[in-house]
Amino acid sequence: MADQISLTFPDGSVRDYPAGTTAAQVAASIAPSLAKNAISATLDGQHIDLAWPLTENGTIAINTMKDAAPALELIRHDLAHVMARAVQELWPDVKVTIGPVRDFGWFYDFDREEPFTPDDLGAIETRMKQIIAARDPVRTEVWDRARARAHYEAANEPFKVELLDRIPEGQPIRMYWHGDWQDLCRGPHLQSTGQLPADAFKLTHVAGAYWLGDNTRPMLQRIYGVAFRNRDELKAHMHMLEEAAKRDHRKLGREMDLFHMQEEAPGQIFWHPNGWAIYTTLQDYMRRRQRAGGYVEVNTPQVVSRKLWEESGHWENYQENMFIVEVDEDHAKTKTINALKPMNCPCHVQIFNHGLKSYRDLPLRMAEFGSCARYEPSGALHGIMRVRGFTQDDAHIFCTEDQIEAETRKFIEFLAAIYADLGFEGWRIKLSTRPEKRIGSDESWDRSEAALGNACRAAGHDYELFPGEGAFYGPKLEFVLRDAIGRDWQCGTLQVDPNLPERLDAEYVGADGAKHRPIMLHRAVLGSFERFIGIMIENSTGKLPFWLAPRQVVVASIVSDADDYVHEVAAALQAAGIRAEADIRNEKINYKVREHSVAKVPVIMAVGMKEVADRSVSIRRLDRQGSQSQPLDAALAALAAEATPPDLRG
């Protein structure tokens, strides 16, 4: 180790320090105010603790609470430790496990015989605030493995012993103390409990969780919390959660009679007529869009031999997520092993490989509404958002390396038009670049990454760079929607892949007469129909665009003498291509309006004897006050135009 190290700062300046200097000492050398406000540092892109000694040259930035990403990571991570300390101070017999940071907060798993109650959560919160008010120092040490094992065995913490055994040889075993309470953790952490905002966190709920996600291991109790930098951010988040509860697609799905799920088919969806109307209308729209975009549609088997999955690499790397199907073939000595396809790409390569392809055939855009099955742990399933059976709007573009940029630009423009039609204007692009472990030359990566970045700019969109987040075989773009209450959903994707064509021996004949490997661009706009429909339902609170609404119009009688006209109006609407139904029940019109409004029917036509005499309808729009009387023919024409999908409008 050198005696001196050189550190480069964000402004480009360089300073030399003795090796072993901590980031806290670096902050103090710059300004007392920075030393006071510092919470951590970022060294060569790695988030580090202020107390860690620096031994190598690098680029460094000192973080304060104004730096949102590192600040939130520290706040949530420290609060996980403070919560675990509070639990063990209140119930000393409880065993602790792990407490990672997650979206908006953290969780920590505990081994306790008695279930935690809402009153317990209140007591834990109170104790946490007392720990924060005590402003106990946070310190860290690196121990050798034997010392750490002896410590946890003496403390009767078996889960920590197991975690210790999982730390690879050569990695530091870092011990953290928050006051007198200690945990095994890779860090970083704040410098004292007093740096935590006592009014910006809340414990939300308790759930069961198997140790390390393994259903053969003990069931633990997982306490969830959320945390932010200040009270206003927490208040905004809690308001968002209230809005999210109102928009929950599972609740709206029941009210709109869209689907249900049951134990006999975990992670699978039973689509009701109303839900299937949304599904097929969206699928028909995507089919037309893809046809207009130059895609050919294919369909591939759902049960595919193990042999293909081995050749593609999925058997080795993805088998735990696959449903295996064993078949007793006639006269076979051993069972044939197949798998339900978890993705479509290897099958699409088989179609590409069927028959000789020329450079003149490229780019070849191959699309499939591919039904896939992936094993998801039961605890991860969530309505139609996280399922085991789903259909992707999947497509693969086989092209040359020189065509990547043009095809990517076309795809971004294609995706942008679809998102606009579906009511999502606010979305952004992430560009994930080469990871440390990868295949292919640096020159090839340079060209692929440049092609994706150039395509984004040419299509008129900026992008966020995520260094090192690409797949081992190529960079990718991710398209992230933002919904009406500010939540982000990653839906669309485009992945550059030279690897699968190589593994599955895909070739085309180039202009030089020689055989070449195509590049494969994996792309999706919606992702899965199931998840995207769930997103649309929550984004719109079930008030879908008229052309997508499963029940577009209900014609409701005010008096029974109008029943014949109600049926005539409903039939005329249906003939005009509108999903309409008649409601001639012996109920008051206000009752009917309320019921159909809860079901999110966008248009309710109230029909009484005045409407019969005038051959008109009284139109009530969802969430609008009052009604509007209109001649039947005019109403038919206006609603037929509104029911036309956006890609078919003039």
mmCIF file of N, CA, C and O in Angstrom, residues 570-614:
data_model
loop_
_atom_site.group_PDB
_atom_site.id
_atom_site.type_symbol
_atom_site.label_atom_id
_atom_site.label_comp_id
_atom_site.label_asym_id
_atom_site.label_seq_id
_atom_site.Cartn_x
_atom_site.Cartn_y
_atom_site.Cartn_z
ATOM 1 N N ALA A 570 -80.192 -0.066 -27.001
ATOM 2 C CA ALA A 570 -79.053 -0.949 -26.748
ATOM 3 C C ALA A 570 -78.658 -1.704 -28.009
ATOM 4 O O ALA A 570 -77.465 -1.845 -28.321
ATOM 5 N N ALA A 571 -79.637 -2.181 -28.764
ATOM 6 C CA ALA A 571 -79.346 -2.902 -30.006
ATOM 7 C C ALA A 571 -78.689 -1.982 -31.034
ATOM 8 O O ALA A 571 -77.765 -2.393 -31.760
ATOM 9 N N ALA A 572 -79.151 -0.736 -31.113
ATOM 10 C CA ALA A 572 -78.554 0.216 -32.061
ATOM 11 C C ALA A 572 -77.105 0.520 -31.683
ATOM 12 O O ALA A 572 -76.231 0.633 -32.551
ATOM 13 N N LEU A 573 -76.842 0.653 -30.397
ATOM 14 C CA LEU A 573 -75.474 0.883 -29.940
ATOM 15 C C LEU A 573 -74.586 -0.308 -30.276
ATOM 16 O O LEU A 573 -73.463 -0.157 -30.767
ATOM 17 N N GLN A 574 -75.070 -1.512 -30.029
ATOM 18 C CA GLN A 574 -74.291 -2.711 -30.334
ATOM 19 C C GLN A 574 -74.010 -2.821 -31.825
ATOM 20 O O GLN A 574 -72.904 -3.194 -32.238
ATOM 21 N N ALA A 575 -75.008 -2.473 -32.632
ATOM 22 C CA ALA A 575 -74.817 -2.515 -34.086
ATOM 23 C C ALA A 575 -73.760 -1.513 -34.538
ATOM 24 O O ALA A 575 -73.101 -1.718 -35.570
ATOM 25 N N ALA A 576 -73.587 -0.427 -33.771
ATOM 26 C CA ALA A 576 -72.573 0.584 -34.092
ATOM 27 C C ALA A 576 -71.201 0.222 -33.528
ATOM 28 O O ALA A 576 -70.266 1.027 -33.602
ATOM 29 N N GLY A 577 -71.076 -0.996 -32.964
ATOM 30 C CA GLY A 577 -69.783 -1.447 -32.458
ATOM 31 C C GLY A 577 -69.489 -1.021 -31.039
ATOM 32 O O GLY A 577 -68.327 -1.055 -30.609
ATOM 33 N N ILE A 578 -70.508 -0.657 -30.282
ATOM 34 C CA ILE A 578 -70.338 -0.184 -28.908
ATOM 35 C C ILE A 578 -70.757 -1.294 -27.953
ATOM 36 O O ILE A 578 -71.781 -1.955 -28.151
ATOM 37 N N ARG A 579 -69.956 -1.517 -26.900
ATOM 38 C CA ARG A 579 -70.299 -2.517 -25.896
ATOM 39 C C ARG A 579 -71.386 -1.938 -24.979
ATOM 40 O O ARG A 579 -71.098 -1.163 -24.065
ATOM 41 N N ALA A 580 -72.627 -2.310 -25.266
ATOM 42 C CA ALA A 580 -73.774 -1.725 -24.569
ATOM 43 C C ALA A 580 -74.671 -2.829 -24.030
ATOM 44 O O ALA A 580 -74.707 -3.942 -24.558
ATOM 45 N N GLU A 581 -75.406 -2.500 -22.972
ATOM 46 C CA GLU A 581 -76.347 -3.447 -22.390
ATOM 47 C C GLU A 581 -77.540 -2.687 -21.851
ATOM 48 O O GLU A 581 -77.467 -1.481 -21.568
ATOM 49 N N ALA A 582 -78.655 -3.414 -21.702
ATOM 50 C CA ALA A 582 -79.885 -2.807 -21.200
ATOM 51 C C ALA A 582 -80.071 -3.164 -19.731
ATOM 52 O O ALA A 582 -79.745 -4.274 -19.301
ATOM 53 N N ASP A 583 -80.603 -2.218 -18.975
ATOM 54 C CA ASP A 583 -80.936 -2.445 -17.568
ATOM 55 C C ASP A 583 -82.387 -2.037 -17.362
ATOM 56 O O ASP A 583 -82.707 -0.845 -17.239
ATOM 57 N N ILE A 584 -83.269 -3.044 -17.374
ATOM 58 C CA ILE A 584 -84.704 -2.759 -17.217
ATOM 59 C C ILE A 584 -85.213 -3.306 -15.888
ATOM 60 O O ILE A 584 -86.403 -3.579 -15.734
ATOM 61 N N ARG A 585 -84.322 -3.452 -14.926
ATOM 62 C CA ARG A 585 -84.733 -3.950 -13.620
ATOM 63 C C ARG A 585 -85.729 -2.992 -12.964
ATOM 64 O O ARG A 585 -85.708 -1.787 -13.223
ATOM 65 N N ASN A 586 -86.528 -3.544 -12.101
ATOM 66 C CA ASN A 586 -87.522 -2.742 -11.379
ATOM 67 C C ASN A 586 -86.855 -2.063 -10.187
ATOM 68 O O ASN A 586 -87.130 -2.381 -9.024
ATOM 69 N N GLU A 587 -85.934 -1.159 -10.488
ATOM 70 C CA GLU A 587 -85.213 -0.387 -9.476
ATOM 71 C C GLU A 587 -85.276 1.086 -9.855
ATOM 72 O O GLU A 587 -85.434 1.440 -11.029
ATOM 73 N N LYS A 588 -85.144 1.960 -8.849
ATOM 74 C CA LYS A 588 -85.141 3.395 -9.124
ATOM 75 C C LYS A 588 -83.920 3.755 -9.952
ATOM 76 O O LYS A 588 -82.850 3.150 -9.810
ATOM 77 N N ILE A 589 -84.048 4.784 -10.788
ATOM 78 C CA ILE A 589 -82.951 5.164 -11.684
ATOM 79 C C ILE A 589 -81.722 5.605 -10.899
ATOM 80 O O ILE A 589 -80.582 5.325 -11.302
ATOM 81 N N ASN A 590 -81.910 6.254 -9.744
ATOM 82 C CA ASN A 590 -80.742 6.679 -8.954
ATOM 83 C C ASN A 590 -79.952 5.480 -8.440
ATOM 84 O O ASN A 590 -78.723 5.512 -8.358
ATOM 85 N N TYR A 591 -80.657 4.407 -8.093
ATOM 86 C CA TYR A 591 -79.988 3.180 -7.648
ATOM 87 C C TYR A 591 -79.154 2.608 -8.791
ATOM 88 O O TYR A 591 -78.004 2.201 -8.594
ATOM 89 N N LYS A 592 -79.745 2.557 -9.987
ATOM 90 C CA LYS A 592 -79.030 2.028 -11.150
ATOM 91 C C LYS A 592 -77.798 2.868 -11.462
ATOM 92 O O LYS A 592 -76.719 2.339 -11.759
ATOM 93 N N VAL A 593 -77.947 4.176 -11.411
ATOM 94 C CA VAL A 593 -76.819 5.067 -11.707
ATOM 95 C C VAL A 593 -75.688 4.845 -10.721
ATOM 96 O O VAL A 593 -74.512 4.745 -11.101
ATOM 97 N N ARG A 594 -76.013 4.744 -9.425
ATOM 98 C CA ARG A 594 -74.975 4.518 -8.414
ATOM 99 C C ARG A 594 -74.258 3.187 -8.661
ATOM 100 O O ARG A 594 -73.033 3.103 -8.596
ATOM 101 N N GLU A 595 -75.024 2.150 -8.919
ATOM 102 C CA GLU A 595 -74.441 0.818 -9.102
ATOM 103 C C GLU A 595 -73.501 0.785 -10.305
ATOM 104 O O GLU A 595 -72.381 0.266 -10.226
ATOM 105 N N HIS A 596 -73.938 1.350 -11.413
ATOM 106 C CA HIS A 596 -73.107 1.317 -12.617
ATOM 107 C C HIS A 596 -71.934 2.292 -12.520
ATOM 108 O O HIS A 596 -70.894 2.075 -13.152
ATOM 109 N N SER A 597 -72.082 3.323 -11.714
ATOM 110 C CA SER A 597 -70.959 4.238 -11.496
ATOM 111 C C SER A 597 -69.859 3.552 -10.696
ATOM 112 O O SER A 597 -68.673 3.715 -10.983
ATOM 113 N N VAL A 598 -70.239 2.764 -9.668
ATOM 114 C CA VAL A 598 -69.253 1.999 -8.908
ATOM 115 C C VAL A 598 -68.512 1.037 -9.826
ATOM 116 O O VAL A 598 -67.305 0.819 -9.684
ATOM 117 N N ALA A 599 -69.216 0.466 -10.812
ATOM 118 C CA ALA A 599 -68.606 -0.452 -11.767
ATOM 119 C C ALA A 599 -67.841 0.276 -12.865
ATOM 120 O O ALA A 599 -67.322 -0.367 -13.779
ATOM 121 N N LYS A 600 -67.759 1.594 -12.776
ATOM 122 C CA LYS A 600 -66.972 2.435 -13.683
ATOM 123 C C LYS A 600 -67.458 2.374 -15.131
ATOM 124 O O LYS A 600 -66.663 2.445 -16.073
ATOM 125 N N VAL A 601 -68.790 2.270 -15.313
ATOM 126 C CA VAL A 601 -69.355 2.370 -16.662
ATOM 127 C C VAL A 601 -69.296 3.831 -17.082
ATOM 128 O O VAL A 601 -69.841 4.699 -16.396
ATOM 129 N N PRO A 602 -68.624 4.150 -18.196
ATOM 130 C CA PRO A 602 -68.410 5.571 -18.524
ATOM 131 C C PRO A 602 -69.660 6.328 -18.941
ATOM 132 O O PRO A 602 -69.754 7.535 -18.712
ATOM 133 N N VAL A 603 -70.634 5.648 -19.560
ATOM 134 C CA VAL A 603 -71.835 6.344 -20.032
ATOM 135 C C VAL A 603 -73.069 5.574 -19.585
ATOM 136 O O VAL A 603 -73.186 4.358 -19.823
ATOM 137 N N ILE A 604 -73.986 6.266 -18.917
ATOM 138 C CA ILE A 604 -75.272 5.701 -18.554
ATOM 139 C C ILE A 604 -76.347 6.521 -19.256
ATOM 140 O O ILE A 604 -76.386 7.750 -19.119
ATOM 141 N N MET A 605 -77.175 5.837 -20.042
ATOM 142 C CA MET A 605 -78.291 6.499 -20.724
ATOM 143 C C MET A 605 -79.561 6.225 -19.944
ATOM 144 O O MET A 605 -79.965 5.062 -19.791
ATOM 145 N N ALA A 606 -80.184 7.265 -19.426
ATOM 146 C CA ALA A 606 -81.454 7.138 -18.713
ATOM 147 C C ALA A 606 -82.586 7.368 -19.703
ATOM 148 O O ALA A 606 -82.603 8.370 -20.432
ATOM 149 N N VAL A 607 -83.517 6.440 -19.730
ATOM 150 C CA VAL A 607 -84.590 6.500 -20.726
ATOM 151 C C VAL A 607 -85.950 6.420 -20.035
ATOM 152 O O VAL A 607 -86.243 5.441 -19.326
ATOM 153 N N GLY A 608 -86.763 7.474 -20.219
ATOM 154 C CA GLY A 608 -88.136 7.492 -19.724
ATOM 155 C C GLY A 608 -89.079 7.774 -20.877
ATOM 156 O O GLY A 608 -88.698 7.725 -22.052
ATOM 157 N N MET A 609 -90.307 8.101 -20.558
ATOM 158 C CA MET A 609 -91.300 8.312 -21.609
ATOM 159 C C MET A 609 -91.007 9.551 -22.434
ATOM 160 O O MET A 609 -91.353 9.606 -23.626
ATOM 161 N N LYS A 610 -90.374 10.564 -21.843
ATOM 162 C CA LYS A 610 -90.003 11.746 -22.628
ATOM 163 C C LYS A 610 -89.021 11.356 -23.726
ATOM 164 O O LYS A 610 -89.145 11.788 -24.874
ATOM 165 N N GLU A 611 -88.034 10.530 -23.380
ATOM 166 C CA GLU A 611 -87.040 10.084 -24.367
ATOM 167 C C GLU A 611 -87.698 9.208 -25.433
ATOM 168 O O GLU A 611 -87.332 9.269 -26.613
ATOM 169 N N VAL A 612 -88.688 8.388 -25.016
ATOM 170 C CA VAL A 612 -89.406 7.558 -25.995
ATOM 171 C C VAL A 612 -90.109 8.446 -27.002
ATOM 172 O O VAL A 612 -90.044 8.225 -28.226
ATOM 173 N N ALA A 613 -90.788 9.465 -26.503
ATOM 174 C CA ALA A 613 -91.539 10.358 -27.388
ATOM 175 C C ALA A 613 -90.613 11.136 -28.311
ATOM 176 O O ALA A 613 -90.929 11.334 -29.497
ATOM 177 N N ASP A 614 -89.472 11.578 -27.801
ATOM 178 C CA ASP A 614 -88.555 12.417 -28.597
ATOM 179 C C ASP A 614 -87.553 11.598 -29.399
ATOM 180 O O ASP A 614 -86.794 12.172 -30.185
#
